[in-house]
Coordinates of C-alpha atoms and ligand atoms in Angstrom, one line a residue:
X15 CA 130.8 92.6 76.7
X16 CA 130.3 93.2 80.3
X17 CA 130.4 90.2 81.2
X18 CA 133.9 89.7 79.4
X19 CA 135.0 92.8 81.4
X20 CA 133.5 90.9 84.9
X21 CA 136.1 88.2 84.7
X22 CA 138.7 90.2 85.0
X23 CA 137.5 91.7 88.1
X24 CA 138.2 90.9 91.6
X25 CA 134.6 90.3 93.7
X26 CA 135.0 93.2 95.4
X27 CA 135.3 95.1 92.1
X28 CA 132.6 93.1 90.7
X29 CA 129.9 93.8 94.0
X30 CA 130.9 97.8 93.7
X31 CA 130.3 97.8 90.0
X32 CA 127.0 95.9 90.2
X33 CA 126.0 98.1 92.7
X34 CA 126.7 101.3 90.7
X35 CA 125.0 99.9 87.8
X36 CA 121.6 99.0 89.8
X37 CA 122.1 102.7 91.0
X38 CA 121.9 104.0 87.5
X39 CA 119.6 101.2 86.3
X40 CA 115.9 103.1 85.1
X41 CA 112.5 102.1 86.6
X42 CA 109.9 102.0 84.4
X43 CA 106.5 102.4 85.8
X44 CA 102.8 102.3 84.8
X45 CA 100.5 104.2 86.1
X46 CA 97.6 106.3 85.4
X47 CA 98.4 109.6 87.1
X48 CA 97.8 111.7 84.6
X49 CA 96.0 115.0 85.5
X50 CA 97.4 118.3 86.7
X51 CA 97.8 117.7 90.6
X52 CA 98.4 114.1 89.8
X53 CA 101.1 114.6 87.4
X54 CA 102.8 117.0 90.9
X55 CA 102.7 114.4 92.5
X56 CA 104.6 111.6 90.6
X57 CA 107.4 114.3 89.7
X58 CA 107.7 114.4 94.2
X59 CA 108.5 110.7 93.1
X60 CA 110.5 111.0 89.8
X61 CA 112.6 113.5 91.4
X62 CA 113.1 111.4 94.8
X63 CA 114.9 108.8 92.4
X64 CA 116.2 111.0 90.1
X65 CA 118.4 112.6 92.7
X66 CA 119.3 108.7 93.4
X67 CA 120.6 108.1 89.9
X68 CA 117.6 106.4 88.9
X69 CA 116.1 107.5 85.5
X70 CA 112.2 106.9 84.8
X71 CA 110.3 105.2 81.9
X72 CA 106.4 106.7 81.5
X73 CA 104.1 104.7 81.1
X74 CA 100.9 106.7 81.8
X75 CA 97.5 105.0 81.5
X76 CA 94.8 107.4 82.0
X77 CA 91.3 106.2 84.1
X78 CA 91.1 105.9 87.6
X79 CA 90.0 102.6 89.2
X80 CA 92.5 101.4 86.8
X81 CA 90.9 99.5 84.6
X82 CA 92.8 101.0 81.6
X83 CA 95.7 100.6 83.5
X84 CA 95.3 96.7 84.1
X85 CA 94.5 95.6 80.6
X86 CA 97.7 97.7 79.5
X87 CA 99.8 95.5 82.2
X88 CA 98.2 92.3 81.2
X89 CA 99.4 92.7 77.5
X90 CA 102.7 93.5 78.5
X91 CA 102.7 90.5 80.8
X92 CA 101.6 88.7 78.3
X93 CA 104.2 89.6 75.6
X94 CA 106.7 88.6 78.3
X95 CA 108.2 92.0 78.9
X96 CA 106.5 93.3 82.2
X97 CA 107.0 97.0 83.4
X98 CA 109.3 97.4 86.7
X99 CA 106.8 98.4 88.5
X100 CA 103.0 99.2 88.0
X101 CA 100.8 101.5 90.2
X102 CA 98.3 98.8 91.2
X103 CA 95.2 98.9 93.9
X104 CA 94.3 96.2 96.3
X105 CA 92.5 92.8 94.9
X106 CA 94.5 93.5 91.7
X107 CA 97.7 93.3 93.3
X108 CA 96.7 89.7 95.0
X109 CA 95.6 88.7 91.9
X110 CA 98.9 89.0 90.2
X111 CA 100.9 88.0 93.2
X112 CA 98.8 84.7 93.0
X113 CA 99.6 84.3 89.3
X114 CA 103.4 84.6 90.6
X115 CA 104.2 87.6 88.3
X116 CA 105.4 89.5 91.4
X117 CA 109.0 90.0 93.3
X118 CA 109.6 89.9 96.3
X119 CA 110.7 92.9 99.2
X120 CA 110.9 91.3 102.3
X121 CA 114.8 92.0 102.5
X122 CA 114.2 96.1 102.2
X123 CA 110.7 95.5 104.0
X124 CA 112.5 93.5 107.0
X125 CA 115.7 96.1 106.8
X126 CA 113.4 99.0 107.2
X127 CA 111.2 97.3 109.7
X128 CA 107.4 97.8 107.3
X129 CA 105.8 95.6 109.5
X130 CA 105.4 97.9 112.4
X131 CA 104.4 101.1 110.5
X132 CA 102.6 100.0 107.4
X133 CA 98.6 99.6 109.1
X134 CA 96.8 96.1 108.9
X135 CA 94.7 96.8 106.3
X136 CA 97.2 97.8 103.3
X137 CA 99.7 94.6 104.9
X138 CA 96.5 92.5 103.8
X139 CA 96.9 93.6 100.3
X140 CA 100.9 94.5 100.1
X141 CA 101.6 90.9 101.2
X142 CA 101.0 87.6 99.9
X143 CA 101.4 84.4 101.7
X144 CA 103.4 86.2 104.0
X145 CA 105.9 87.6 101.9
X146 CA 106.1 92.2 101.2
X147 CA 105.1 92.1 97.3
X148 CA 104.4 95.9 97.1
X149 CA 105.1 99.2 98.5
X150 CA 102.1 101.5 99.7
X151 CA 102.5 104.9 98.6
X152 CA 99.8 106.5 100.5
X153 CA 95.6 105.9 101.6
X154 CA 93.3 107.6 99.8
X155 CA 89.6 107.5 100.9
X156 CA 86.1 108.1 98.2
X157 CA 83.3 109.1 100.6
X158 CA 84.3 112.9 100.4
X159 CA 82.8 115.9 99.1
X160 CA 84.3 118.7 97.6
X161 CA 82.5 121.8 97.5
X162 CA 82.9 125.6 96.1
X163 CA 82.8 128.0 99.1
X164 CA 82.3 130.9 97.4
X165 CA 79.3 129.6 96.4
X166 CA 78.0 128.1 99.4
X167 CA 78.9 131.9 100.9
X168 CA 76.5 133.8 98.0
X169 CA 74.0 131.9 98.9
X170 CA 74.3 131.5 102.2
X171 CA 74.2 127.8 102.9
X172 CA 76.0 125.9 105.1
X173 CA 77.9 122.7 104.5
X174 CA 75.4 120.0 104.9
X175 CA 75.4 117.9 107.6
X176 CA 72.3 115.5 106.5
X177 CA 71.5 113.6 103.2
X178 CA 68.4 116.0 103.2
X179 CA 70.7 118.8 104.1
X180 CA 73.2 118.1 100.8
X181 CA 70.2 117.4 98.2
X182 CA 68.7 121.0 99.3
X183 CA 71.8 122.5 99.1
X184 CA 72.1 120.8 95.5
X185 CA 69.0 122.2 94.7
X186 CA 69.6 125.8 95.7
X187 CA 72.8 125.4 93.6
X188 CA 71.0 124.8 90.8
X189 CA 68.2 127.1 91.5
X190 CA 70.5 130.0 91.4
X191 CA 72.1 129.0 87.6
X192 CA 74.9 126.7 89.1
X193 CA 75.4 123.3 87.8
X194 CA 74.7 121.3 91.0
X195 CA 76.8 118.2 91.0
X196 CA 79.9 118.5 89.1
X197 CA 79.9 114.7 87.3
X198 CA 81.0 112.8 84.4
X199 CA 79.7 109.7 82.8
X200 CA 82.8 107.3 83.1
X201 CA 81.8 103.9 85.1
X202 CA 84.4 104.0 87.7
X203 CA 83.0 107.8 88.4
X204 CA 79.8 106.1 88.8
X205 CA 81.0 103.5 91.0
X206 CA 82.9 106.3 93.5
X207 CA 79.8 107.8 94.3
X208 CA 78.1 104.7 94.8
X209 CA 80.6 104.1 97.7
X210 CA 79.7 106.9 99.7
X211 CA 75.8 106.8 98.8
X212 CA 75.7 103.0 100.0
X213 CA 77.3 104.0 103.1
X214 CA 75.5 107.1 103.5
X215 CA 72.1 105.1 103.0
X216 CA 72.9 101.8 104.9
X217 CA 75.9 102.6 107.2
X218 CA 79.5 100.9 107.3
X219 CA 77.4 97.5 108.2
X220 CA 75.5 97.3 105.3
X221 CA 78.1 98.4 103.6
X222 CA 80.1 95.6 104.2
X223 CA 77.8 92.7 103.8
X224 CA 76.9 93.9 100.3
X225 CA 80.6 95.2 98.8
X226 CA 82.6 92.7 101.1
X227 CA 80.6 89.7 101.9
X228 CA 78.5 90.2 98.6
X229 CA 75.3 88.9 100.4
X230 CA 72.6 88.6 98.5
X231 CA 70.1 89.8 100.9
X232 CA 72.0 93.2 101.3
X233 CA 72.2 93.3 98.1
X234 CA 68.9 93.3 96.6
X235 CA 67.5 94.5 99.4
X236 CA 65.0 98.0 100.2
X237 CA 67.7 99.8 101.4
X238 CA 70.2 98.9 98.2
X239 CA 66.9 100.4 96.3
X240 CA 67.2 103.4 98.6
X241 CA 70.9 103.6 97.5
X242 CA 69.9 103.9 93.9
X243 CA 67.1 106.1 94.5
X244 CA 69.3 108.4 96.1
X245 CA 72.1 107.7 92.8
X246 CA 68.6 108.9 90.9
X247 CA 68.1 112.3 92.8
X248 CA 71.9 112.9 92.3
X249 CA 71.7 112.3 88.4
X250 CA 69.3 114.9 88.7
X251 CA 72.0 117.7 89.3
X252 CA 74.3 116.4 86.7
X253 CA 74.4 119.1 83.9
X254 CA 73.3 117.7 80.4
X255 CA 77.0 117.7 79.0
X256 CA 78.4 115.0 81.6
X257 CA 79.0 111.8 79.2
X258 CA 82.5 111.2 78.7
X259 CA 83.9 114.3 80.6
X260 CA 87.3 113.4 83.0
X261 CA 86.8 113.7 86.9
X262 CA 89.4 116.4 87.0
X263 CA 87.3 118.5 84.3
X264 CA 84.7 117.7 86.7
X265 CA 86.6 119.1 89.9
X266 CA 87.6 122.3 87.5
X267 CA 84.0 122.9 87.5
X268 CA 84.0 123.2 90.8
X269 CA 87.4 125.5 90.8
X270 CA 86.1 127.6 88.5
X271 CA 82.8 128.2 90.4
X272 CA 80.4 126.9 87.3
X273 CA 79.7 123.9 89.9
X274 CA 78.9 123.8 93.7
X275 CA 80.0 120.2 94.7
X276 CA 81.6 117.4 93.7
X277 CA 81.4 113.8 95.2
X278 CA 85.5 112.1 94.4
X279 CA 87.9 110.7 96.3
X280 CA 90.5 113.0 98.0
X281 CA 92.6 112.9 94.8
X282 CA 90.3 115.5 93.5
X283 CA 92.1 117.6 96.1
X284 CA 95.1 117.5 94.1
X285 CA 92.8 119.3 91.4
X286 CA 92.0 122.3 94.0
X287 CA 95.6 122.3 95.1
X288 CA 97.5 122.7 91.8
X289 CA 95.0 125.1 90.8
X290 CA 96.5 127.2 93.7
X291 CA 93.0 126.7 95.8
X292 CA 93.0 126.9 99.9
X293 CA 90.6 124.3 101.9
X294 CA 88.8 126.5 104.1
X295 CA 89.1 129.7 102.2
X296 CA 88.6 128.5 98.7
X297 CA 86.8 125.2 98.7
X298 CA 85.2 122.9 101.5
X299 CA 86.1 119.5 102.0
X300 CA 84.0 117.1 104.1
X301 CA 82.3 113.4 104.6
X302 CA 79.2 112.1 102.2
X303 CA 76.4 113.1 104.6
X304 CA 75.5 110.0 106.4
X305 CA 78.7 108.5 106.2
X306 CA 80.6 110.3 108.8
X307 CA 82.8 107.6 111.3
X308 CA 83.4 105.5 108.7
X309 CA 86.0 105.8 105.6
X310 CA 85.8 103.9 102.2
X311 CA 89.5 103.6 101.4
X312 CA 91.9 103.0 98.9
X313 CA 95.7 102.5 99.1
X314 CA 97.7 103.1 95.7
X315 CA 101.0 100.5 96.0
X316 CA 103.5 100.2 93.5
X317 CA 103.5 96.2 92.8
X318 CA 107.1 95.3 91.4
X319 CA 107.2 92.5 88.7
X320 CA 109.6 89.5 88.6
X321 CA 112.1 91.6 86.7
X322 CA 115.8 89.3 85.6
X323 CA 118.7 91.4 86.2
X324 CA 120.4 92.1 89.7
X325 CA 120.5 95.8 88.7
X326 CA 116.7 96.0 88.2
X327 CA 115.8 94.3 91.2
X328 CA 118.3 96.4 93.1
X329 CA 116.3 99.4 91.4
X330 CA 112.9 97.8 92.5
X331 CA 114.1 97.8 96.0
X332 CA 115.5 101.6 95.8
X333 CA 112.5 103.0 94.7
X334 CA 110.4 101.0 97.0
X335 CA 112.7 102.2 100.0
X336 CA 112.3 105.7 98.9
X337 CA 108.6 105.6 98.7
X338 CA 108.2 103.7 102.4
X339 CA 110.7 107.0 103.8
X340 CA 108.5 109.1 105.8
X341 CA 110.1 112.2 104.7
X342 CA 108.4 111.2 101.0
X343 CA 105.4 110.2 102.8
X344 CA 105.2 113.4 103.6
X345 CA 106.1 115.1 100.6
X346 CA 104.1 113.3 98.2
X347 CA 100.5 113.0 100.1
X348 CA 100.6 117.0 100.5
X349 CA 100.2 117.1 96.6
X350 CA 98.2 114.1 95.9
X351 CA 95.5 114.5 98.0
X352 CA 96.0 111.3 100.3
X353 CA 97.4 111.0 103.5
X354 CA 100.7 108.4 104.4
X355 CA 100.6 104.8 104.4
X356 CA 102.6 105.0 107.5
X357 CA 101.0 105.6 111.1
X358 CA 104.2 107.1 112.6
X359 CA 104.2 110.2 110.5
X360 CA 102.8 113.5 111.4
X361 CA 100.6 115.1 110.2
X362 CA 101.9 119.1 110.5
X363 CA 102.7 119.5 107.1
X364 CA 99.3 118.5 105.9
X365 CA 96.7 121.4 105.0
X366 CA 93.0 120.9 107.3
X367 CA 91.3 117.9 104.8
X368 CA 94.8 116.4 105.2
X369 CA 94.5 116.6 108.8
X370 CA 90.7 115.6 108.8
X371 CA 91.7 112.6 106.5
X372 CA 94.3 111.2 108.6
X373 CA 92.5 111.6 112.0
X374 CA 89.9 110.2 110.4
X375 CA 91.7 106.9 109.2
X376 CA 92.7 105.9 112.4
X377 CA 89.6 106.8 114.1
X378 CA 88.2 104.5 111.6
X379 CA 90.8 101.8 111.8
X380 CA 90.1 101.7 115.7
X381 CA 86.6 101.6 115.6
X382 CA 86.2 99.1 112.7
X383 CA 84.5 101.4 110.2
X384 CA 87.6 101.0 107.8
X385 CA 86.2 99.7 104.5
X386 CA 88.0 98.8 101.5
X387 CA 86.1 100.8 98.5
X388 CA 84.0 99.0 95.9
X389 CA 84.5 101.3 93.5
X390 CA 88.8 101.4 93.9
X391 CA 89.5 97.5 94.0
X392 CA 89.5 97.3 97.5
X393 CA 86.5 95.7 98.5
X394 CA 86.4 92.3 95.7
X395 CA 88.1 91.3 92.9
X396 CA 88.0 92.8 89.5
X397 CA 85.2 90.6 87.9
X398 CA 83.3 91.2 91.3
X399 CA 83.8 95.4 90.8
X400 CA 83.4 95.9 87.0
X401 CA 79.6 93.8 87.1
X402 CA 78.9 96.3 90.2
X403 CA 80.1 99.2 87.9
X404 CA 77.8 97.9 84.9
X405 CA 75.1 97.4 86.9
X406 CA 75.5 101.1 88.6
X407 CA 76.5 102.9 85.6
X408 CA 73.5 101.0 83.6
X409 CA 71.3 102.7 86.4
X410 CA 73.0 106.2 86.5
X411 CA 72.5 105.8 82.4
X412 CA 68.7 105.5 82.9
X413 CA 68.9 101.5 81.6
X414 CA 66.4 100.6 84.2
X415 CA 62.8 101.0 84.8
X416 CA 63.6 101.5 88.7
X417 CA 65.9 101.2 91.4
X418 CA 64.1 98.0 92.2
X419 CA 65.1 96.3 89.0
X420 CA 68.8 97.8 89.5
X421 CA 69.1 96.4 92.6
X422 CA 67.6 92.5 91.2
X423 CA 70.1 92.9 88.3
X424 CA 72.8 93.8 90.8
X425 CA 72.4 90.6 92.9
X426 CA 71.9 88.7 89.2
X427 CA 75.3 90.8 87.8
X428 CA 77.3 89.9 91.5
X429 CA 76.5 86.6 91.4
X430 CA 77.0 85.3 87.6
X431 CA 81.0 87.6 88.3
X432 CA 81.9 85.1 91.5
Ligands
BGC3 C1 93.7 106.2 92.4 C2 94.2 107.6 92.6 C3 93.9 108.4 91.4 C4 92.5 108.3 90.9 C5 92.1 109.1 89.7 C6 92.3 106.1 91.9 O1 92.0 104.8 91.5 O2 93.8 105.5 93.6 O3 95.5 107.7 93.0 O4 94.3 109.8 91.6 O5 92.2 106.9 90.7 O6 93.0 108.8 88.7

């Protein structure tokens, strides 16, 4: 029918109409932001396109890492009928770009000049073979610690500064009736601490011969057995009801003062946010111990599929515009908990652990202790990070007679994935 209607339209006609149809074409988008401050956050983006025109199909996967998420896309793929665009992190989004599932933005990318404001290391993920296959919402970062003040106040500890410093103050925690590490037993939860204990035990070096280069020797070697020694003292302040709890049950405990601390990425300061929570005042933010200088990150993009129509590649390209504006880079990363994927926005609207998180992105950037994160896709490709997750969660699960044996089964598990 519309297409009968076309032919009796001038080009001009035709051009205007196609354009107000991509306007009012809906995106729908899969994703697994699905917990209170994460849910804030994605309406900062619903409402963005809403006020464009543009209506929103949900398709929320829960489980971050995204490993939910990605064998949800792959069916849909797979069925022919992929969403328009998919919240996606790092390796994943090569991978599918190399499988040539994904569209192509260089026309908004070039128009809106990405290139100069987007930093190096998302472009080496949100391009392939040159060509803008994804838009970078913001940078999150893993090797953080969130911590109840009030708590630290009644008992009159200070943040810790030292690995020794943070397992007293764990202990003390627990001493005085508190659960000390606010945990659950989900893989990829596993995995996040992992990132900051391997850079807390070995430094951003080590870090990056065993997560990036996947040496063998780094791998298997003492200090990896330090690493999980250290993942052993830590599963020693996990309360006995931690199997199969969410992380942002996990950051409520924190909240609601039943838990001290809480090792997550800085989405978990979503969590503190939506529950009306002050950094500074309410709860502490601050590095791993041990792992200050460097930053394990994470950028989510939004990957957009080869989709047929004009109208939905026209909405592909609007919602990917709206996302790059630094006025939503703004809005959105306040909420989530990240800071922008842009380095020419400022940072005056962010709250202190915004502005800690941001300065400390570029310091990190410069200094070349910017590392992508294991445990968030960043670092190696999926089969790469889900053996490193069964090997850690294995260990964090008691599976092994030492951290020894962990660390020989990681090598073993590292090398049978590549
Ligand atoms: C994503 C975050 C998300 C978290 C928990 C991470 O993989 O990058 O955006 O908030 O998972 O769902």
């Amino acid at each position: 029918m519309r297409i009968g209607l076309r032919t009796k339209l001038t080009a001009a006609a035709v051009l205007a109409m196609t354009t107000t149809l991509a306007q009012a074409e809906d995106v729908e988008v899969l994703h697994w932001w699905t917990s209170g401050g994460e849910a804030a956050a994605l309406n900062v983006l619903k409402e963005n396109l809403a006020a464009q025109g543009i209506g929103w199909i949900d398709m929320p996967v829960a489980g971050g890492g995204g490993e939910a998420a990605m064998t949800a896309l792959r069916a849909r793929v797979t069925a022919g009928d992929p969403p328009t665009a998919v919240q996606m992190l790092g390796f994943d989004i090569q991978d599918w770009a190399a499988e040539g599932a994904l569209g192509n933005l260089d026309a908004v990318a070039e128009a809106e000049g990405w290139d100069a404001v987007v930093p190096a290391a998302l472009q080496a993920f949100a391009r392939y073979d040159g060509h803008w296959i994804s838009a970078p919402v913001n940078v999150h970062s893993t090797n953080w610690v969130w911590a109840n003040k009030g708590i630290l106040d009644q008992l009159g500890l200070a943040q810790p500064t030292t690995w020794d410093e943070f397992v007293a103050a764990l202990q003390a925690a627990e001493d005085a009736g508190f659960v000390g590490l606010a945990h659950d037993g989900q893989a990829w939860q596993d995995a996040t601490i992992f990132d900051g204990v391997v850079l807390s035990t070995g430094g951003p070096e080590f870090y990056s011969q065993a997560f990036i280069d996947l040496d063998p020797a780094a791998l298997g070697s003492e200090t990896m057995v330090e690493a999980f020694r250290r993942m052993e003292v830590l599963r020693g302040f996990v309360d006995d009801n931690f199997s199969g709890r969410d992380w942002n049950l996990a950051s409520a405990m924190v909240i609601n003062g039943e838990a001290a601390f809480q090792i997550m990425g800085d989405w978990a300061k979503g969590e503190f946010l939506n529950a009306g929570q002050e950094p500074g005042t309410d709860f502490l933010c601050f590095r791993v111990p041990g792992s200050e200088g460097s930053v394990t990150f994470n950028s989510d993009q939004f990957a957009m599929f080869n989709v047929q129509s004009d109208e939905a590649r026209a909405a592909q390209a609007a919602m990917a515009s709206a996302i790059m504006s630094p006025e939503f880079q703004i809005a959105f990363n306040v909420v989530k908990g990240s800071v922008p994927a842009r380095t020419d926005v400022s940072d005056e609207a962010f709250d202190a652990c915004g502005r800690q998180g941001m300065a400390e992105l570029a310091a990190a950037a410069e200094a070349g202790t910017l590392l992508g994160s294991m445990a968030h896709g960043h670092a190696n490709r999926a089969a790469v990070k889900n053996a490193i997750y069964d090997v850690v969660t294995a260990h964090f699960n008691g599976e092994y007679a030492s951290a020894e044996d962990a660390a020989a089964a990681l090598v073993e598990a590292v090398a049978a994935a590549q």
